[in-house]
Short mmCIF file of C-alpha atoms in Angstrom, two decimals:
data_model
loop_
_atom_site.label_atom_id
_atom_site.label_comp_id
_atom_site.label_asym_id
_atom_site.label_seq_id
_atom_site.Cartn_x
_atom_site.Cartn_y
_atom_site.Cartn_z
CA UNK A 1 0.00 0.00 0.00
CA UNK A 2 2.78 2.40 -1.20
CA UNK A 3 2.95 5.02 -3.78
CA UNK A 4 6.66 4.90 -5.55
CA UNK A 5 7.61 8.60 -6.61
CA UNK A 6 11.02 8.61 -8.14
CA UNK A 7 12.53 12.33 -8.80
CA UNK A 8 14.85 13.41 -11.34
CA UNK A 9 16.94 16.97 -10.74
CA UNK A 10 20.28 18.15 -12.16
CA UNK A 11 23.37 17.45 -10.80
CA UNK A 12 21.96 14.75 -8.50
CA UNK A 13 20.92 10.94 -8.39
CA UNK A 14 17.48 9.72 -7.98
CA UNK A 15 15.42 9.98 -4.98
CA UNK A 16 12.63 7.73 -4.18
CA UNK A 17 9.82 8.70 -1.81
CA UNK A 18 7.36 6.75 -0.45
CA UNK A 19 3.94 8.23 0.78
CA UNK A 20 0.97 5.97 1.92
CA UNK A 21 -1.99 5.64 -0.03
CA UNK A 22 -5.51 3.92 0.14
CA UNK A 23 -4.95 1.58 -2.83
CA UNK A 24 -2.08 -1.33 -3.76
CA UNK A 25 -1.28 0.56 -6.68
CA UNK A 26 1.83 2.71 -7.23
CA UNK A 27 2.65 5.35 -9.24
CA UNK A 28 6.02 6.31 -11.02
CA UNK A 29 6.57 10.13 -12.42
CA UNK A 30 9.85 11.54 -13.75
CA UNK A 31 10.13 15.07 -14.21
CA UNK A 32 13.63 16.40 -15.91
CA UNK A 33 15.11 19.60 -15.23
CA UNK A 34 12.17 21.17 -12.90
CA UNK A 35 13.46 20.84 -8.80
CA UNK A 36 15.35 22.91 -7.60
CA UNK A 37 18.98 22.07 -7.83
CA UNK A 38 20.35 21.94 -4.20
CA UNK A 39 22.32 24.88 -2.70
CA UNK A 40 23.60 24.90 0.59
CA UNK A 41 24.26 28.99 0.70
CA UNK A 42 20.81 29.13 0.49
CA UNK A 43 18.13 28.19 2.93
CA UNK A 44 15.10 27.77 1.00
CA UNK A 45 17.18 25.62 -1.97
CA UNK A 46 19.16 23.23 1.04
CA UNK A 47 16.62 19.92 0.22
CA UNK A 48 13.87 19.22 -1.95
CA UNK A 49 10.94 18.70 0.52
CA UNK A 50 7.68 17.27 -1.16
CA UNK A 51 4.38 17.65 1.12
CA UNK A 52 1.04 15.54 1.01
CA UNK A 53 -2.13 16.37 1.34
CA UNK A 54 -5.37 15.43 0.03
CA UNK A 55 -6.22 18.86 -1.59
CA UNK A 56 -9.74 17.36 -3.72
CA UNK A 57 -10.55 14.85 -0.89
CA UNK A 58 -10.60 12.28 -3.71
CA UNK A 59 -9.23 9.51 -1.14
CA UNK A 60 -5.36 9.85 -2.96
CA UNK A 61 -2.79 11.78 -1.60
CA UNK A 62 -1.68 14.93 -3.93
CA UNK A 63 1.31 16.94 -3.26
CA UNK A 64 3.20 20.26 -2.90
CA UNK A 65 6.47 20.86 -4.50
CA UNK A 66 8.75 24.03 -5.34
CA UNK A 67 9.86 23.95 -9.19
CA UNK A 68 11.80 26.09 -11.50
CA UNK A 69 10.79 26.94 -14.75
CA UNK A 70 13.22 28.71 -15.97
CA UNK A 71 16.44 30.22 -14.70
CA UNK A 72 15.59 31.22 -11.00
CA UNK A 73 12.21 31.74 -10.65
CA UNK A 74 10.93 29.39 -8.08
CA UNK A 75 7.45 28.64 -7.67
CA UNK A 76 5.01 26.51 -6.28
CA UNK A 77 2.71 23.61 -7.56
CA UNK A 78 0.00 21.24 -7.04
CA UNK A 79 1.41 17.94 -8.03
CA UNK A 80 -2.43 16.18 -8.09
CA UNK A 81 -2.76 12.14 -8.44
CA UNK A 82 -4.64 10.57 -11.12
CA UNK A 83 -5.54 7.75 -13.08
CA UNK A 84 -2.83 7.09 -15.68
CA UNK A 85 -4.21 6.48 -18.49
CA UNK A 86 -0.93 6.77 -21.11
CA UNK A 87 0.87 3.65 -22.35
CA UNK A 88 4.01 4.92 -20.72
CA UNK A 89 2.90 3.99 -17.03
CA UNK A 90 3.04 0.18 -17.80
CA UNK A 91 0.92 -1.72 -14.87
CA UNK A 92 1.08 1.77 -12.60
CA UNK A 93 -2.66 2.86 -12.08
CA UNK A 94 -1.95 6.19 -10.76
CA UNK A 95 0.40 9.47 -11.44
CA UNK A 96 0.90 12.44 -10.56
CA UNK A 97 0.16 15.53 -12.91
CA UNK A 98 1.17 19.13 -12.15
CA UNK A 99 -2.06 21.49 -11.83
CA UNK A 100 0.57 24.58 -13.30
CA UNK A 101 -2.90 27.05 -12.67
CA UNK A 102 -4.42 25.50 -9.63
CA UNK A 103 -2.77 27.90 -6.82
CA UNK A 104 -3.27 30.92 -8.87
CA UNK A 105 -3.18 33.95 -8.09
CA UNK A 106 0.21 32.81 -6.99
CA UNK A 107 3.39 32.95 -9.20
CA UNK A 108 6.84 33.65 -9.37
CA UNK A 109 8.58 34.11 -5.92
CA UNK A 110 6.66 31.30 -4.13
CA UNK A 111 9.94 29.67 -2.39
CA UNK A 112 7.75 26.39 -0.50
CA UNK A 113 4.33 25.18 0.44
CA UNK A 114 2.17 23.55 3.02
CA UNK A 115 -1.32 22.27 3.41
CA UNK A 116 -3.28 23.48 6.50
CA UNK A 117 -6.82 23.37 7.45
CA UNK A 118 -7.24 27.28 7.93
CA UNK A 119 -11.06 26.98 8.34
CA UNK A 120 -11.00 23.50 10.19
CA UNK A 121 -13.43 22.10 7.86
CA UNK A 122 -11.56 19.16 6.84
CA UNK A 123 -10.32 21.00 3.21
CA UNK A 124 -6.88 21.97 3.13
CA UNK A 125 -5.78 24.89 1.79
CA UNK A 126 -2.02 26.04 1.46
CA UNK A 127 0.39 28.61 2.78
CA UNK A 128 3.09 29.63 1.50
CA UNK A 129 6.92 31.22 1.82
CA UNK A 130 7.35 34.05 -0.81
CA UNK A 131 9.58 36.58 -1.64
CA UNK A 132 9.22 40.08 -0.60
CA UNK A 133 11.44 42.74 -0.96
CA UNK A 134 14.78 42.06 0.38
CA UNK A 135 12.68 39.08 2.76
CA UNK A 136 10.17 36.38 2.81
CA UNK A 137 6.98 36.86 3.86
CA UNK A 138 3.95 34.00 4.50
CA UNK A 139 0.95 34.07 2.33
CA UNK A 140 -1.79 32.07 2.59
CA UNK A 141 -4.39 30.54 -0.15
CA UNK A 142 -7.70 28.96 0.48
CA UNK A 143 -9.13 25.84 -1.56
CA UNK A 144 -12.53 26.65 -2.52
CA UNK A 145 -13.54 23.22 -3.30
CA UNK A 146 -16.63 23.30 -5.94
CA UNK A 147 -18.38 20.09 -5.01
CA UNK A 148 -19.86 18.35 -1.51
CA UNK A 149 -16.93 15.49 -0.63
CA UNK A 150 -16.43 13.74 2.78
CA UNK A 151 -13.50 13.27 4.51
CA UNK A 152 -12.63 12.16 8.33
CA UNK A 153 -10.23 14.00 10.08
CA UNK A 154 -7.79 12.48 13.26
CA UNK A 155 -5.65 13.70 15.44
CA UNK A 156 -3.75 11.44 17.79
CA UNK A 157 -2.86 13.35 20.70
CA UNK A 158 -0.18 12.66 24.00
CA UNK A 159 -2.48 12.82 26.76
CA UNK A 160 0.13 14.41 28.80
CA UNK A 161 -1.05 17.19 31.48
CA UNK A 162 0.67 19.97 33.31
CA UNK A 163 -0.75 19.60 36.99
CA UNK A 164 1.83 22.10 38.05
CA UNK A 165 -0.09 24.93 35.34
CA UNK A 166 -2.70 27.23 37.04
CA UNK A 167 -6.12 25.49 37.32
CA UNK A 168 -8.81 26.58 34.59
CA UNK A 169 -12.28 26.53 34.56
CA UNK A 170 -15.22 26.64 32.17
CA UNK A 171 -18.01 29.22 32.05
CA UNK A 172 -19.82 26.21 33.61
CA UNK A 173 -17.83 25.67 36.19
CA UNK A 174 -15.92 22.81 35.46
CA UNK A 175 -12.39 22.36 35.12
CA UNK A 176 -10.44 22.35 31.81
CA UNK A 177 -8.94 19.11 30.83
CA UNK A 178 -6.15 19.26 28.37
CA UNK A 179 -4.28 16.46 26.92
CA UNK A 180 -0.99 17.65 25.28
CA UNK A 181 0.05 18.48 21.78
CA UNK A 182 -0.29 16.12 18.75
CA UNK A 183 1.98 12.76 18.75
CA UNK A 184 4.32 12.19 15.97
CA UNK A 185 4.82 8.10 14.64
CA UNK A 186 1.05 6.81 15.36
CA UNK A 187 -0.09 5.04 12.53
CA UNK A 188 -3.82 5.88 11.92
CA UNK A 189 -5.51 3.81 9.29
CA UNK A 190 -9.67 3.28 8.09
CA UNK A 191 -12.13 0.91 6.19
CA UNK A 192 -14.97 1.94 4.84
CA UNK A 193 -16.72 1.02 1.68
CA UNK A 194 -17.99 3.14 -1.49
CA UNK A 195 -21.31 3.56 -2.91
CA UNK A 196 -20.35 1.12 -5.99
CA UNK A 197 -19.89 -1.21 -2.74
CA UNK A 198 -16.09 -1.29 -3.40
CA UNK A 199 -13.64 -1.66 -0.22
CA UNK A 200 -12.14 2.27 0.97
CA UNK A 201 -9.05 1.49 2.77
CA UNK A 202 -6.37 4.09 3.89
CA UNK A 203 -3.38 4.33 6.14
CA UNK A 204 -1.01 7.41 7.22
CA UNK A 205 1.54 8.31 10.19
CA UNK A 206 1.17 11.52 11.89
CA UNK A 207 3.76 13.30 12.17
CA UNK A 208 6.36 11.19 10.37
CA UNK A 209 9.19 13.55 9.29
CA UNK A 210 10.67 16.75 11.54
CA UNK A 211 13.98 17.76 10.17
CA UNK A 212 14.13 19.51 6.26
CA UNK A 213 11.62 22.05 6.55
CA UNK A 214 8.93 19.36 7.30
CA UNK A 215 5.68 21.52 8.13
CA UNK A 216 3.19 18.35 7.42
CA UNK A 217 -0.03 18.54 8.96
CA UNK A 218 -0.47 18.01 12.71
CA UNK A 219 -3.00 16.15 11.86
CA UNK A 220 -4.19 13.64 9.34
CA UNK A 221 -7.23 13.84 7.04
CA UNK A 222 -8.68 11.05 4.88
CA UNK A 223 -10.81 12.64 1.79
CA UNK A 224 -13.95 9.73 0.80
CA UNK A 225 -14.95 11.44 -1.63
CA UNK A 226 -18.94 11.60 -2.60
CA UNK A 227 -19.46 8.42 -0.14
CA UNK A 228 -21.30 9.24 2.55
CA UNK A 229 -21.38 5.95 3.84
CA UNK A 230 -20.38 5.37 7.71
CA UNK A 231 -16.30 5.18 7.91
CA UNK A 232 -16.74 0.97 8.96
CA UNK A 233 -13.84 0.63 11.40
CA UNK A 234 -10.83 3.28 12.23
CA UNK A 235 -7.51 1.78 14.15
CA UNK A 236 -5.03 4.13 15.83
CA UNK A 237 -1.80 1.75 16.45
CA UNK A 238 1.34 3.65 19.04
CA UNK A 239 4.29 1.39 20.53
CA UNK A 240 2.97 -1.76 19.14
CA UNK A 241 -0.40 -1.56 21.00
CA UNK A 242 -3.73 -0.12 18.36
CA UNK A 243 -7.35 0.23 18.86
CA UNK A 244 -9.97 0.25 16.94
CA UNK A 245 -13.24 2.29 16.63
CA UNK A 246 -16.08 1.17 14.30
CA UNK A 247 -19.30 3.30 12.66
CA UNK A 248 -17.70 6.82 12.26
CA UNK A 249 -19.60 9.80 10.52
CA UNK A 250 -18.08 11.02 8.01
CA UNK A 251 -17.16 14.67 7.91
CA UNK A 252 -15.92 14.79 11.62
CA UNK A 253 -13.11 15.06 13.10
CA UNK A 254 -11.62 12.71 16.04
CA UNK A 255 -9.43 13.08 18.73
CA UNK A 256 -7.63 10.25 20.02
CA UNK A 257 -5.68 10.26 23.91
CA UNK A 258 -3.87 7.03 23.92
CA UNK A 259 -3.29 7.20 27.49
CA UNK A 260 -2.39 4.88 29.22
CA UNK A 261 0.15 3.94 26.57
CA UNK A 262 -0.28 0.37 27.44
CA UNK A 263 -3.58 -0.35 27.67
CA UNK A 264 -5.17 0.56 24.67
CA UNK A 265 -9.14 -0.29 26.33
CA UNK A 266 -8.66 2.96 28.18
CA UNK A 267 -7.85 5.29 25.13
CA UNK A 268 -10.30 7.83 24.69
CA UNK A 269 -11.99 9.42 21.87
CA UNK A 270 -13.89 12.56 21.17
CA UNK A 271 -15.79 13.21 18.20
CA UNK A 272 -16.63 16.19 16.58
CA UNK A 273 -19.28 16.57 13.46
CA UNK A 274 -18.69 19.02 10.80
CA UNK A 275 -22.05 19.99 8.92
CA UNK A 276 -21.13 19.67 5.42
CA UNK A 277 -23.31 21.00 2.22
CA UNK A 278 -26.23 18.42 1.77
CA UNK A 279 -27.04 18.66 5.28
CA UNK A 280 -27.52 21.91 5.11
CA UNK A 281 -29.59 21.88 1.89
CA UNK A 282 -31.20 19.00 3.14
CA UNK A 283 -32.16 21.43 6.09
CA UNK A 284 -33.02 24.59 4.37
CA UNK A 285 -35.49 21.84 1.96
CA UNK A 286 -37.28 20.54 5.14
CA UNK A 287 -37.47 23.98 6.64
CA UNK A 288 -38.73 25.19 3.14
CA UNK A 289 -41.38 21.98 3.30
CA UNK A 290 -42.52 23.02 6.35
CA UNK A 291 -43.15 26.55 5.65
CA UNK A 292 -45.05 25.10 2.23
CA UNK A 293 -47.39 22.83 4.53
CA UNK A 294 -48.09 25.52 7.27
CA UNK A 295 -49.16 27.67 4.38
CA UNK A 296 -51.69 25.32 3.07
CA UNK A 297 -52.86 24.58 6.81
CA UNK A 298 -53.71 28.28 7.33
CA UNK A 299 -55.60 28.85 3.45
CA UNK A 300 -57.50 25.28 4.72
CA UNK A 301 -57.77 26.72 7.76
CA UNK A 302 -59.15 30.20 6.94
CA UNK A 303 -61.54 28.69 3.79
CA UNK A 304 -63.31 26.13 6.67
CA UNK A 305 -63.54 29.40 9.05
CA UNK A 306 -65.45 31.36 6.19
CA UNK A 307 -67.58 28.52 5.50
CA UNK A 308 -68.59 27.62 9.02
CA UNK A 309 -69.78 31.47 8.75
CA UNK A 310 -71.55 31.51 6.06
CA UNK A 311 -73.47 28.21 7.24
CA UNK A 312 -73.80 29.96 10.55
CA UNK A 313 -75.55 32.86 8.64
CA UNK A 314 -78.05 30.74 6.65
CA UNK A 315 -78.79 28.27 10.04
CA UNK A 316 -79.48 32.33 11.57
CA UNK A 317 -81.87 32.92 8.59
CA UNK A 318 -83.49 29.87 8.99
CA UNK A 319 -84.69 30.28 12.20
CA UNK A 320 -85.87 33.63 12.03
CA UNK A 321 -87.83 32.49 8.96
CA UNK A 322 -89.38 29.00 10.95
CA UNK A 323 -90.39 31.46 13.45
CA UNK A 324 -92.37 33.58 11.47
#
């Protein structure tokens, strides 16, 4: 369950990177001539540093990289995966292909990306490093992603406390618990199955890299896709000891204290649910129903008032006449 990148830049031998992906398939992509050639007098040329991300929540990792074009100019791109589709792939299934106008505005001067969840809504968006002046400065850009996909978003955390730190309490109350920063090395990994009633499967580490400008996510965020089909089972696995949690909504996000380290029966779990687009349609529609029926209740309502008057009227008539 790997995805095979190999990477081609002058001056320097091949480098193969492996990220994790949902599927057994692996994917191959040589690009000539377009990293940025190291240079150690330089901070933001020192390492090539690729970062993943699902930016489409299509269930496939995409990814970030700094090229060159031409001369100097350093920029940006989406590398996005796809389905290969050209002879030259062999038995790969997947590649990657870069989206040159998906970050735009953003162009020349872009020295590195990131993904990051500005809105916490389980879409990343990006930030970047670009030039300015004589300096850097950090820009951000948001992914306004045109259609309704679902996604589940984890975050394993240390459940470590500070019982020395000054005691904090709720507008309720009650005392704030806190459970530490995020964990780098779990392995976090889900099942779930597709509306064609194909298997789902992915896997990812928190975490797993912290030297060479590494800025990945703190957490980790599965994309589904248009299945909105209950995640079936998600595992969290730390110093060979995992648990597992079954029948997650999708489009929430879930945080995991693993503490006791040991005993994984006592991890916790919180989980939070992120409204997404058809549940809010589907909301406004009912509300809209509702207003449609209470409409039709009042017109019935007001047509059997004015009838039970102008019965009332005639019954009135009647008995004025009869007594006559």
């Amino acid at each position: 369950r790997f995805q095979v990148l190999q990477l081609e830049h002058p001056g320097a031998p091949w480098v193969t990177i492996c990220t994790i992906c949902r599927s057994i398939s692996r994917t191959i992509i040589t690009m000539r001539g377009s990293f940025v050639v190291p240079d150690r007098s330089d901070w933001a040329k020192q390492t090539i540093t690729l970062r993943g991300g699902d930016f489409n929540l299509d269930g496939y990792p995409d990814l970030l990289a700094t090229l060159t074009k031409s001369g100097d100019q350093m920029q940006t791109f989406l590398l996005e995966n796809v389905p290969c589709e050209k002879s030259a792939c062999n038995h790969m299934t997947r590649t990657f292909v870069v989206r040159w106008k998906a970050l735009a505005p953003f162009s020349n001067g872009t020295l590195m990306g990131s993904f990051f969840d500005f809105y916490n809504d389980g879409i990343l968006d990006a930030i970047f490093v670009e030039r300015h002046g004589n300096g850097t400065r950090p820009v951000a850009f948001r992914n306004s992603l045109d259609y309704d996909a679902n996604f589940v978003k984890v975050i394993v955390l240390t459940g470590l406390s500070n019982r020395s730190g000054p005691k904090k309490l709720t507008p309720l109350g009650r005392k704030k618990r806190t459970f530490g920063t995020n964990l780098p090395g779990p392995r976090i990994e889900y099942n779930t199955t597709t509306q064609d009633g194909e298997p789902q499967h992915g896997a990812s580490a928190q975490l797993p890299q912290s030297a060479y400008f590494s800025l990945h996510l703190p957490f980790t965020t599965f994309g589904l896709g248009r299945t909105p089909n209950f995640v079936d089972s998600l595992t969290v696995g730390l110093s060979n000891h995992s648990r597992t949690w079954t029948q997650l909504i999708p489009n929430s996000q879930m945080i995991v204290v693993p503490s006791p380290n040991n005993e994984p029966e006592r991890w916790k779990a919180q989980l939070f649910v992120t409204p997404s687009k058809l549940i809010m349609m589907s909301v406004i529609a009912l509300g809209v129903i509702c207003l449609v029926i209470q409409l039709l209740i009042l017109i019935l309502y007001a047509k059997e008032k004015r009838e039970d008057r102008i019965q009332r009227s005639l019954e009135a008539h009647r008995f004025h006449f009869d007594a006559m």
